[in-house]
Tab-separated table of C-alpha atoms and ligand atoms in Angstrom:
chain	number	residue	atom	x	y	z
A	1	MET	CA	48.798	-13.286	15.116
A	2	SER	CA	44.989	-14.590	14.814
A	3	ALA	CA	42.416	-11.563	13.981
A	4	VAL	CA	40.490	-11.328	16.415
A	5	ALA	CA	36.443	-11.404	15.558
A	6	ILE	CA	34.989	-8.166	16.794
A	7	ALA	CA	30.866	-8.769	17.212
A	8	PRO	CA	28.970	-5.885	15.857
A	9	LEU	CA	27.586	-3.414	18.616
A	10	ALA	CA	24.041	-4.380	19.860
A	11	GLU	CA	22.459	-1.095	19.035
A	12	PRO	CA	21.864	-0.267	22.535
A	13	VAL	CA	18.450	0.805	23.945
A	14	PRO	CA	17.142	3.790	24.929
A	15	ARG	CA	16.545	4.762	27.983
A	16	THR	CA	14.270	6.869	27.025
A	17	ALA	CA	11.675	6.687	23.718
A	18	ILE	CA	9.573	9.582	22.980
A	19	VAL	CA	6.902	10.672	20.409
A	20	LEU	CA	6.580	14.369	18.881
A	21	LEU	CA	2.952	15.519	18.356
A	22	GLY	CA	3.218	18.885	16.634
A	23	THR	CA	6.042	19.450	13.621
A	24	GLY	CA	5.455	23.248	13.615
A	25	VAL	CA	7.632	26.225	14.775
A	26	VAL	CA	8.357	24.353	17.872
A	27	GLY	CA	7.907	21.186	16.632
A	28	ARG	CA	10.824	21.577	13.840
A	29	ALA	CA	13.239	23.332	17.220
A	30	LEU	CA	13.089	20.719	18.817
A	31	LEU	CA	13.768	17.221	16.132
A	32	THR	CA	16.886	20.210	15.330
A	33	LEU	CA	17.971	20.076	19.288
A	34	LEU	CA	17.196	16.356	18.847
A	35	GLY	CA	20.241	15.545	16.651
A	36	THR	CA	22.783	17.013	19.105
A	37	PRO	CA	24.481	15.210	21.259
A	38	ALA	CA	22.571	16.215	23.868
A	39	ALA	CA	19.820	14.149	22.854
A	40	ARG	CA	21.237	10.777	23.137
A	41	SER	CA	20.009	9.031	25.577
A	42	LEU	CA	16.478	9.783	23.414
A	43	ARG	CA	15.140	7.466	20.534
A	44	LEU	CA	11.790	9.334	18.369
A	45	VAL	CA	10.145	6.147	17.721
A	46	GLY	CA	6.832	8.409	16.073
A	47	ALA	CA	6.314	11.589	15.384
A	48	ALA	CA	2.912	14.160	13.742
A	49	ASN	CA	1.741	16.845	12.650
A	50	SER	CA	-2.327	17.324	12.381
A	51	ARG	CA	-2.635	15.371	8.712
A	52	ARG	CA	-0.586	12.207	9.211
A	53	GLN	CA	2.747	10.578	10.954
A	54	HIS	CA	5.915	8.775	10.227
A	55	VAL	CA	6.033	5.683	13.572
A	56	LEU	CA	8.838	3.098	13.288
A	57	ALA	CA	9.839	1.886	17.065
A	58	ASP	CA	13.246	0.863	15.801
A	59	GLY	CA	13.543	5.212	15.650
A	60	VAL	CA	13.397	8.078	13.707
A	61	THR	CA	16.105	10.238	12.863
A	62	PRO	CA	14.946	13.427	13.463
A	63	GLY	CA	16.022	15.035	10.074
A	64	GLU	CA	13.977	12.757	8.193
A	65	VAL	CA	10.893	13.384	10.123
A	66	ALA	CA	10.000	16.438	7.352
A	67	GLU	CA	10.482	13.769	4.017
A	68	ARG	CA	8.625	11.088	5.993
A	69	LEU	CA	5.664	12.970	7.421
A	70	ALA	CA	5.316	14.146	3.940
A	71	LYS	CA	5.499	10.534	1.620
A	72	ALA	CA	3.401	8.989	5.159
A	73	ARG	CA	0.464	7.537	4.122
A	74	GLU	CA	-1.071	6.665	6.895
A	75	GLY	CA	-3.317	9.244	9.637
A	76	ARG	CA	-3.640	10.203	12.371
A	77	ASP	CA	-4.235	7.812	14.829
A	78	ASN	CA	-2.559	7.812	18.031
A	79	LEU	CA	-2.271	3.859	18.888
A	80	PRO	CA	0.138	3.846	16.081
A	81	LEU	CA	2.436	6.006	18.479
A	82	LEU	CA	2.402	4.885	21.771
A	83	ALA	CA	2.229	1.148	20.339
A	84	ALA	CA	6.001	2.034	19.069
A	85	LEU	CA	6.229	3.680	22.112
A	86	ASP	CA	5.617	0.545	24.037
A	87	ALA	CA	7.447	-1.328	21.001
A	88	ALA	CA	10.386	0.223	22.154
A	89	SER	CA	11.028	-1.314	25.571
A	90	ALA	CA	12.852	1.780	26.870
A	91	THR	CA	12.814	2.720	30.565
A	92	ARG	CA	11.307	6.462	29.944
A	93	LYS	CA	7.296	6.493	27.655
A	94	VAL	CA	6.900	10.269	26.476
A	95	VAL	CA	4.668	11.841	24.807
A	96	VAL	CA	5.889	15.416	23.666
A	97	ASP	CA	2.633	17.500	22.438
A	98	ALA	CA	3.879	20.732	20.808
A	99	THR	CA	0.901	21.315	18.780
A	100	ALA	CA	-1.708	24.192	20.853
A	101	CYS	CA	-4.521	21.747	20.065
A	102	ALA	CA	-7.481	21.017	22.533
A	103	ILE	CA	-8.377	17.834	21.998
A	104	GLU	CA	-4.744	16.191	22.376
A	105	ALA	CA	-4.199	18.207	25.406
A	106	SER	CA	-7.536	16.855	26.504
A	107	ARG	CA	-6.114	13.332	26.500
A	108	HIS	CA	-3.349	14.003	28.463
A	109	ALA	CA	-4.476	13.122	32.027
A	110	GLU	CA	-5.204	9.586	30.085
A	111	TRP	CA	-2.175	8.997	28.825
A	112	LEU	CA	-0.670	9.878	31.905
A	113	ALA	CA	-2.689	7.627	33.663
A	114	ALA	CA	-1.654	4.720	31.644
A	115	GLY	CA	1.914	5.472	32.686
A	116	TYR	CA	3.119	7.984	29.643
A	117	HIS	CA	4.900	10.576	30.824
A	118	VAL	CA	4.177	14.137	28.618
A	119	VAL	CA	5.896	16.711	27.978
A	120	THR	CA	4.278	19.672	27.110
A	121	ALA	CA	4.065	23.135	25.498
A	122	ASN	CA	0.751	22.780	25.040
A	123	LYS	CA	-1.423	24.804	27.607
A	124	ALA	CA	-4.885	23.738	26.845
A	125	LEU	CA	-5.818	21.413	29.523
A	126	ALA	CA	-3.634	22.768	32.502
A	127	GLY	CA	-4.650	26.289	31.291
A	128	GLY	CA	-7.957	25.315	30.600
A	129	HIS	CA	-11.209	23.756	32.800
A	130	LEU	CA	-10.065	23.163	36.753
A	131	SER	CA	-11.772	20.162	35.661
A	132	GLY	CA	-8.868	19.363	33.347
A	133	TRP	CA	-6.650	20.796	35.540
A	134	ARG	CA	-7.168	18.154	38.711
A	135	ALA	CA	-7.725	14.728	36.016
A	136	LEU	CA	-4.278	15.838	35.287
A	137	GLN	CA	-3.271	15.935	39.707
A	138	SER	CA	-4.909	12.649	39.924
A	139	ALA	CA	-3.531	11.532	36.466
A	140	THR	CA	-0.005	12.074	37.921
A	141	ALA	CA	-0.672	10.220	40.716
A	142	GLY	CA	0.530	7.164	39.515
A	143	GLY	CA	4.334	8.489	38.824
A	144	ALA	CA	4.325	9.323	35.144
A	145	VAL	CA	5.065	13.107	34.950
A	146	TYR	CA	3.765	16.257	32.821
A	147	GLY	CA	6.563	18.116	32.080
A	148	ASP	CA	5.220	21.708	31.745
A	149	ALA	CA	8.264	24.269	31.338
A	150	ALA	CA	6.820	25.100	28.366
A	151	THR	CA	4.023	26.186	28.451
A	152	VAL	CA	5.167	29.323	30.917
A	153	GLY	CA	7.548	31.874	29.688
A	154	ALA	CA	8.945	29.756	27.282
A	155	GLY	CA	10.543	27.844	29.036
A	156	LEU	CA	11.714	29.924	31.857
A	157	PRO	CA	12.429	29.072	35.024
A	158	VAL	CA	8.644	29.988	36.357
A	159	LEU	CA	6.493	26.766	37.291
A	160	SER	CA	10.108	25.247	38.409
A	161	THR	CA	10.749	27.868	40.783
A	162	LEU	CA	7.328	28.456	41.888
A	163	ARG	CA	7.440	23.904	43.213
A	164	ARG	CA	11.130	24.514	44.708
A	165	LEU	CA	9.454	27.018	46.838
A	166	ARG	CA	6.452	25.179	48.303
A	167	HIS	CA	8.179	21.982	48.485
A	168	CYS	CA	10.138	24.063	51.011
A	169	GLY	CA	6.983	25.563	52.930
A	170	ASP	CA	7.141	29.013	51.288
A	171	SER	CA	3.974	30.287	49.413
A	172	LEU	CA	2.394	32.578	46.805
A	173	LEU	CA	0.842	35.669	47.878
A	174	THR	CA	0.499	37.717	44.770
A	175	LEU	CA	1.753	37.634	40.948
A	176	GLU	CA	2.044	39.639	38.831
A	177	GLY	CA	4.323	40.518	35.273
A	178	VAL	CA	4.218	40.562	31.441
A	179	PHE	CA	3.403	36.901	30.639
A	180	SER	CA	3.575	37.950	26.516
A	181	GLY	CA	6.506	37.705	23.842
A	182	SER	CA	4.403	39.316	21.441
A	183	LEU	CA	2.212	42.235	24.048
A	184	SER	CA	5.326	42.989	25.877
A	185	TRP	CA	7.479	43.388	22.701
A	186	LEU	CA	3.799	45.956	21.277
A	187	PHE	CA	3.276	47.267	24.289
A	188	ASN	CA	7.044	48.059	24.933
A	189	GLN	CA	6.895	49.744	21.128
A	190	TYR	CA	4.279	52.026	21.895
A	191	ASP	CA	5.048	55.840	22.279
A	192	GLY	CA	2.186	57.584	21.137
A	193	SER	CA	3.872	57.970	17.918
A	194	ARG	CA	3.063	56.277	15.128
A	195	PRO	CA	-0.607	53.608	15.241
A	196	PHE	CA	-0.470	50.859	17.579
A	197	SER	CA	-1.910	49.162	13.936
A	198	SER	CA	0.674	49.785	12.292
A	199	LEU	CA	3.234	48.393	15.808
A	200	LEU	CA	1.513	45.107	15.322
A	201	ARG	CA	1.715	44.252	11.533
A	202	ASP	CA	5.629	44.481	12.139
A	203	ALA	CA	5.033	42.697	14.824
A	204	ARG	CA	3.128	40.399	12.747
A	205	ARG	CA	6.306	40.375	9.705
A	206	LEU	CA	8.821	39.632	12.516
A	207	GLY	CA	7.166	36.291	13.646
A	208	PHE	CA	6.133	38.222	17.392
A	209	THR	CA	2.639	37.952	16.846
A	210	GLU	CA	0.467	34.514	15.759
A	211	PRO	CA	-0.633	34.893	11.929
A	212	ASP	CA	-4.259	35.816	13.247
A	213	PRO	CA	-2.656	38.537	16.274
A	214	ARG	CA	-6.312	38.159	17.884
A	215	SER	CA	-4.660	35.299	20.155
A	216	ASP	CA	-2.480	37.623	21.607
A	217	LEU	CA	-4.732	40.384	21.522
A	218	SER	CA	-7.837	39.042	22.772
A	219	GLY	CA	-5.864	37.671	26.534
A	220	GLU	CA	-6.895	34.109	26.454
A	221	ASP	CA	-3.109	32.526	25.895
A	222	VAL	CA	-2.702	35.733	28.969
A	223	ALA	CA	-5.159	34.455	30.976
A	224	ARG	CA	-4.421	30.423	30.905
A	225	LYS	CA	-0.937	30.916	31.838
A	226	LEU	CA	-1.231	32.848	35.207
A	227	LEU	CA	-3.989	30.089	35.616
A	228	ILE	CA	-1.507	27.263	35.256
A	229	ILE	CA	1.476	29.725	37.583
A	230	ALA	CA	-2.241	30.086	40.007
A	231	ARG	CA	-2.793	26.645	39.705
A	232	ASN	CA	0.589	25.281	40.932
A	233	ALA	CA	1.535	27.897	43.444
A	234	GLY	CA	-2.284	25.441	45.416
A	235	PHE	CA	-4.932	28.488	44.113
A	236	ALA	CA	-7.678	26.405	42.090
A	237	LEU	CA	-8.469	28.546	40.167
A	238	GLY	CA	-12.041	28.213	37.429
A	239	SER	CA	-11.266	29.389	33.817
A	240	ASP	CA	-13.737	31.416	34.374
A	241	GLU	CA	-12.383	33.620	37.362
A	242	VAL	CA	-9.843	35.820	34.743
A	243	GLU	CA	-11.126	38.626	34.700
A	244	VAL	CA	-9.304	39.191	30.338
A	245	GLU	CA	-9.951	42.549	28.849
A	246	SER	CA	-8.936	41.696	25.491
A	247	LEU	CA	-7.592	44.536	23.113
A	248	VAL	CA	-9.920	43.556	20.400
A	249	PRO	CA	-12.857	45.680	19.325
A	250	GLU	CA	-15.848	43.980	19.724
A	251	ALA	CA	-17.035	44.536	15.944
A	252	LEU	CA	-13.770	42.917	15.287
A	253	ARG	CA	-14.570	39.868	16.991
A	254	GLY	CA	-16.378	37.480	14.751
A	255	VAL	CA	-15.147	38.593	11.431
A	256	ASP	CA	-12.728	36.047	9.274
A	257	THR	CA	-8.568	37.001	10.205
A	258	LYS	CA	-8.629	38.395	5.965
A	259	ALA	CA	-11.022	40.479	7.184
A	260	PHE	CA	-9.286	41.839	10.843
A	261	LEU	CA	-6.014	42.522	9.574
A	262	ASP	CA	-8.597	44.645	6.334
A	263	ARG	CA	-9.846	46.171	9.689
A	264	LEU	CA	-6.574	46.743	11.750
A	265	ASP	CA	-6.869	50.671	12.199
A	266	GLU	CA	-9.426	50.063	14.108
A	267	LEU	CA	-7.564	49.410	17.158
A	268	ASP	CA	-5.487	52.903	17.092
A	269	GLU	CA	-8.377	55.724	18.360
A	270	PRO	CA	-9.313	53.120	21.674
A	271	LEU	CA	-5.514	52.531	22.105
A	272	ARG	CA	-4.522	56.155	21.476
A	273	GLU	CA	-7.195	57.231	23.987
A	274	ARG	CA	-5.417	54.508	26.496
A	275	HIS	CA	-1.828	56.097	25.487
A	276	ALA	CA	-3.057	60.253	26.423
A	277	GLN	CA	-4.816	59.513	29.337
A	278	ALA	CA	-1.748	57.007	31.423
A	279	ARG	CA	0.811	60.025	29.972
A	280	ALA	CA	-1.154	62.537	31.474
A	281	ASN	CA	-0.966	60.532	33.747
A	282	GLY	CA	3.077	60.048	33.962
A	283	LYS	CA	2.665	56.616	33.311
A	284	VAL	CA	3.340	53.836	30.714
A	285	LEU	CA	0.762	51.101	29.234
A	286	ARG	CA	1.203	47.544	30.351
A	287	TYR	CA	-0.895	44.534	29.710
A	288	LEU	CA	-0.155	42.305	32.478
A	289	ALA	CA	-1.134	39.369	34.376
A	290	ARG	CA	-2.620	40.427	38.002
A	291	LEU	CA	-3.159	37.750	40.865
A	292	ASN	CA	-3.923	38.894	44.026
A	293	GLN	CA	-3.969	37.052	47.496
A	294	ARG	CA	-7.154	36.908	47.866
A	295	GLY	CA	-6.927	34.832	44.170
A	296	ARG	CA	-8.491	37.010	41.972
A	297	ALA	CA	-6.992	37.037	39.272
A	298	ARG	CA	-7.601	40.055	35.964
A	299	VAL	CA	-5.495	39.543	32.770
A	300	GLY	CA	-5.483	44.062	30.583
A	301	LEU	CA	-3.906	46.799	29.909
A	302	VAL	CA	-2.287	48.870	32.909
A	303	GLU	CA	-1.059	51.814	33.745
A	304	VAL	CA	2.026	51.464	35.509
A	305	GLY	CA	4.460	53.745	36.958
A	306	HIS	CA	8.143	54.139	35.863
A	307	ASP	CA	9.857	53.006	38.915
A	308	HIS	CA	7.012	49.425	38.245
A	309	PRO	CA	8.794	47.382	36.798
A	310	ALA	CA	7.028	45.717	33.919
A	311	SER	CA	7.453	49.671	32.179
A	312	ARG	CA	11.515	49.144	31.439
A	313	LEU	CA	11.090	45.825	29.255
A	314	SER	CA	12.509	45.677	26.641
A	315	GLY	CA	11.765	43.714	23.013
A	316	THR	CA	9.688	40.341	23.634
A	317	ASP	CA	10.734	39.344	27.227
A	318	ASN	CA	8.404	37.598	29.663
A	319	GLN	CA	7.854	39.526	34.213
A	320	PHE	CA	7.097	37.281	36.510
A	321	ALA	CA	7.253	38.455	39.662
A	322	LEU	CA	6.434	36.530	42.851
A	323	THR	CA	5.333	37.968	46.216
A	324	THR	CA	5.764	35.189	47.965
A	325	THR	CA	5.766	34.635	52.165
A	326	ARG	CA	9.631	34.619	52.441
A	327	TYR	CA	10.159	37.182	48.921
A	328	HIS	CA	8.165	39.555	50.651
A	329	ALA	CA	10.311	42.477	50.859
A	330	THR	CA	11.169	42.429	47.899
A	331	PRO	CA	9.582	40.322	45.239
A	332	LEU	CA	11.239	37.088	43.262
A	333	VAL	CA	11.457	38.508	39.503
A	334	ILE	CA	12.490	36.209	36.811
A	335	GLN	CA	12.871	37.728	33.753
A	336	GLY	CA	13.624	37.650	30.648
A	337	PRO	CA	12.691	35.828	26.144
A	338	GLY	CA	9.715	34.151	26.864
A	339	ALA	CA	8.897	33.793	22.579
A	340	GLY	CA	10.525	31.540	20.541
A	341	PRO	CA	11.077	28.536	18.977
A	342	GLU	CA	14.769	27.327	20.274
A	343	ILE	CA	14.123	27.575	23.691
A	344	THR	CA	10.254	26.361	23.831
A	345	ALA	CA	11.988	23.342	22.531
A	346	GLN	CA	14.387	23.930	23.916
A	347	ALA	CA	12.316	23.789	27.682
A	348	LEU	CA	10.851	20.655	26.392
A	349	LEU	CA	14.165	18.801	26.115
A	350	GLY	CA	14.693	19.264	29.888
A	351	ASP	CA	11.702	18.515	30.585
A	352	VAL	CA	12.527	14.737	28.622
A	353	LEU	CA	15.817	14.787	30.371
A	354	ALA	CA	14.889	15.380	32.798
A	355	LEU	CA	13.238	12.485	33.519
B	401	NAP	N1	6.601	29.906	18.608
B	401	NAP	C1	6.946	29.657	20.384
B	401	NAP	O1	7.140	31.164	20.060
B	401	NAP	C2	6.240	28.914	21.391
B	401	NAP	C3	6.406	29.330	22.861
B	401	NAP	C4	6.211	28.904	23.863
B	401	NAP	C5	4.843	28.048	23.099
B	401	NAP	N2	4.656	27.856	22.034
B	401	NAP	C6	3.927	26.776	22.932
B	401	NAP	O2	3.813	25.422	21.843
B	401	NAP	C7	3.133	25.230	20.928
B	401	NAP	C8	2.982	24.649	19.370
B	401	NAP	O3	3.337	25.722	18.865
B	401	NAP	P1	4.155	26.502	17.514
B	401	NAP	O4	4.547	28.128	16.990
B	401	NAP	O5	4.957	25.540	17.237
B	401	NAP	O6	2.796	25.946	16.376
B	401	NAP	P2	2.452	25.903	15.178
B	401	NAP	O7	3.741	26.037	14.534
B	401	NAP	O8	1.488	26.131	14.043
B	401	NAP	O9	2.499	24.577	15.002
B	401	NAP	C9	1.600	23.544	15.780
B	401	NAP	C10	1.728	21.844	15.271
B	401	NAP	O10	1.204	21.614	15.583
B	401	NAP	C11	0.701	20.980	14.313
B	401	NAP	N3	-0.562	20.029	15.026
B	401	NAP	C12	-1.974	19.974	15.186
B	401	NAP	N4	-3.246	19.656	15.437
B	401	NAP	C13	-2.213	18.202	15.900
B	401	NAP	C14	-2.733	17.338	16.119
B	401	NAP	N5	-4.275	16.956	16.478
B	401	NAP	N6	-2.011	16.219	16.084
B	401	NAP	C15	-0.721	15.854	15.202
B	401	NAP	N7	0.306	17.668	15.820
B	401	NAP	C16	-1.539	18.471	15.065
B	401	NAP	C17	0.492	21.349	13.415
B	401	NAP	O11	0.219	20.183	12.598
B	401	NAP	P3	-0.400	21.410	10.713
B	401	NAP	O12	0.957	21.451	10.725
B	401	NAP	O13	-0.313	20.053	9.832
B	401	NAP	O14	-0.556	22.046	10.631
B	401	NAP	C18	2.016	21.757	13.553
B	401	NAP	O15	2.412	20.649	13.104
B	401	NAP	C19	1.750	25.750	21.052
B	401	NAP	O16	0.896	25.103	22.334
B	401	NAP	C20	1.960	27.110	21.315
B	401	NAP	O17	1.306	27.815	21.640
B	401	NAP	C21	4.986	28.042	21.727
């Protein structure tokens, strides 16, 4: 019997090629998922942090990205990353943005208009100025897809549900909820028995807040999420139309991070008073985002009764209560973990795979 020569299998052409911007907490979690069978139809052709990048149109092994970046000589320039997407001969070309960089976000519309799909955890464009949101709408008219599940609720099915309802002719009337994992945790814990600053130190140590907790306490991140949901629901809200109550005292807004962390105690007295007032009214404090039927949007501290859904949250859970023309008597409530690298990365992967 003569031996049959078996030709080596040609490397299959990937259906989807991706580049990853951002290899921080979320980016690293995504790289782990890219090494799993769920991502076998994807080929990573480049990755970048804020200083360096590694590009290889034939494919970069996700597990080797950190090492490659550490050794990389190439400084940051998006053109070679986009060129690697073009050279991969894939059916779909995707830029995944796992940064919080406003400059990268400002390029999303340009990439979409050039035919690249964009999948993002970065809220800066969709939750920024209305002009940016409008640019996104025009850029997706050509068929490129904007995957934004990770921008709200770390991938809880909020935006997809809203779109599905609208597709069926339903419309959002009001929206209310807790959109920040760190603020959820802080006010779920805060019962007046410990100073707020002491809880905040714990939250920071546990990784629930940003390194500078003012990013959470300012309410700006919550406001961006409210804008993203409201705009997806058809409310053309400008970023200056959200009333934002910051929990950072005026005197601590301009100081550097170290000085802020040294002076955390200055948060305590105003919040102790708010808590005592709420307790006297038989209520608890929650940091809520609200959009009413006239499009008035506000994020800030609210006293809620013990029968309010937000009063029963635990951990870092987020909650989104949507009242629509058809979910009218009681709202549709979406609730669950609203922060965390693994679930956020999964939301990114889900958006890429859905293309
Ligand atoms: N962490 C969560 O649970 C969570 C949940 C939902 C959404 N998000 C969103 O996900 C995004 C990433 O969050 P993260 O927690 O992973 O932040 P992170 O740990 O601070 O990582 C950010 C990464 O972005 C990189 N970066 C900054 N500018 C860049 C640029 N111009 N080009 C390429 N890379 C750049 C940074 O580079 P260096 O390493 O060089 O600094 C870093 O690797 C943010 O928009 C955040 O709001 C996070």
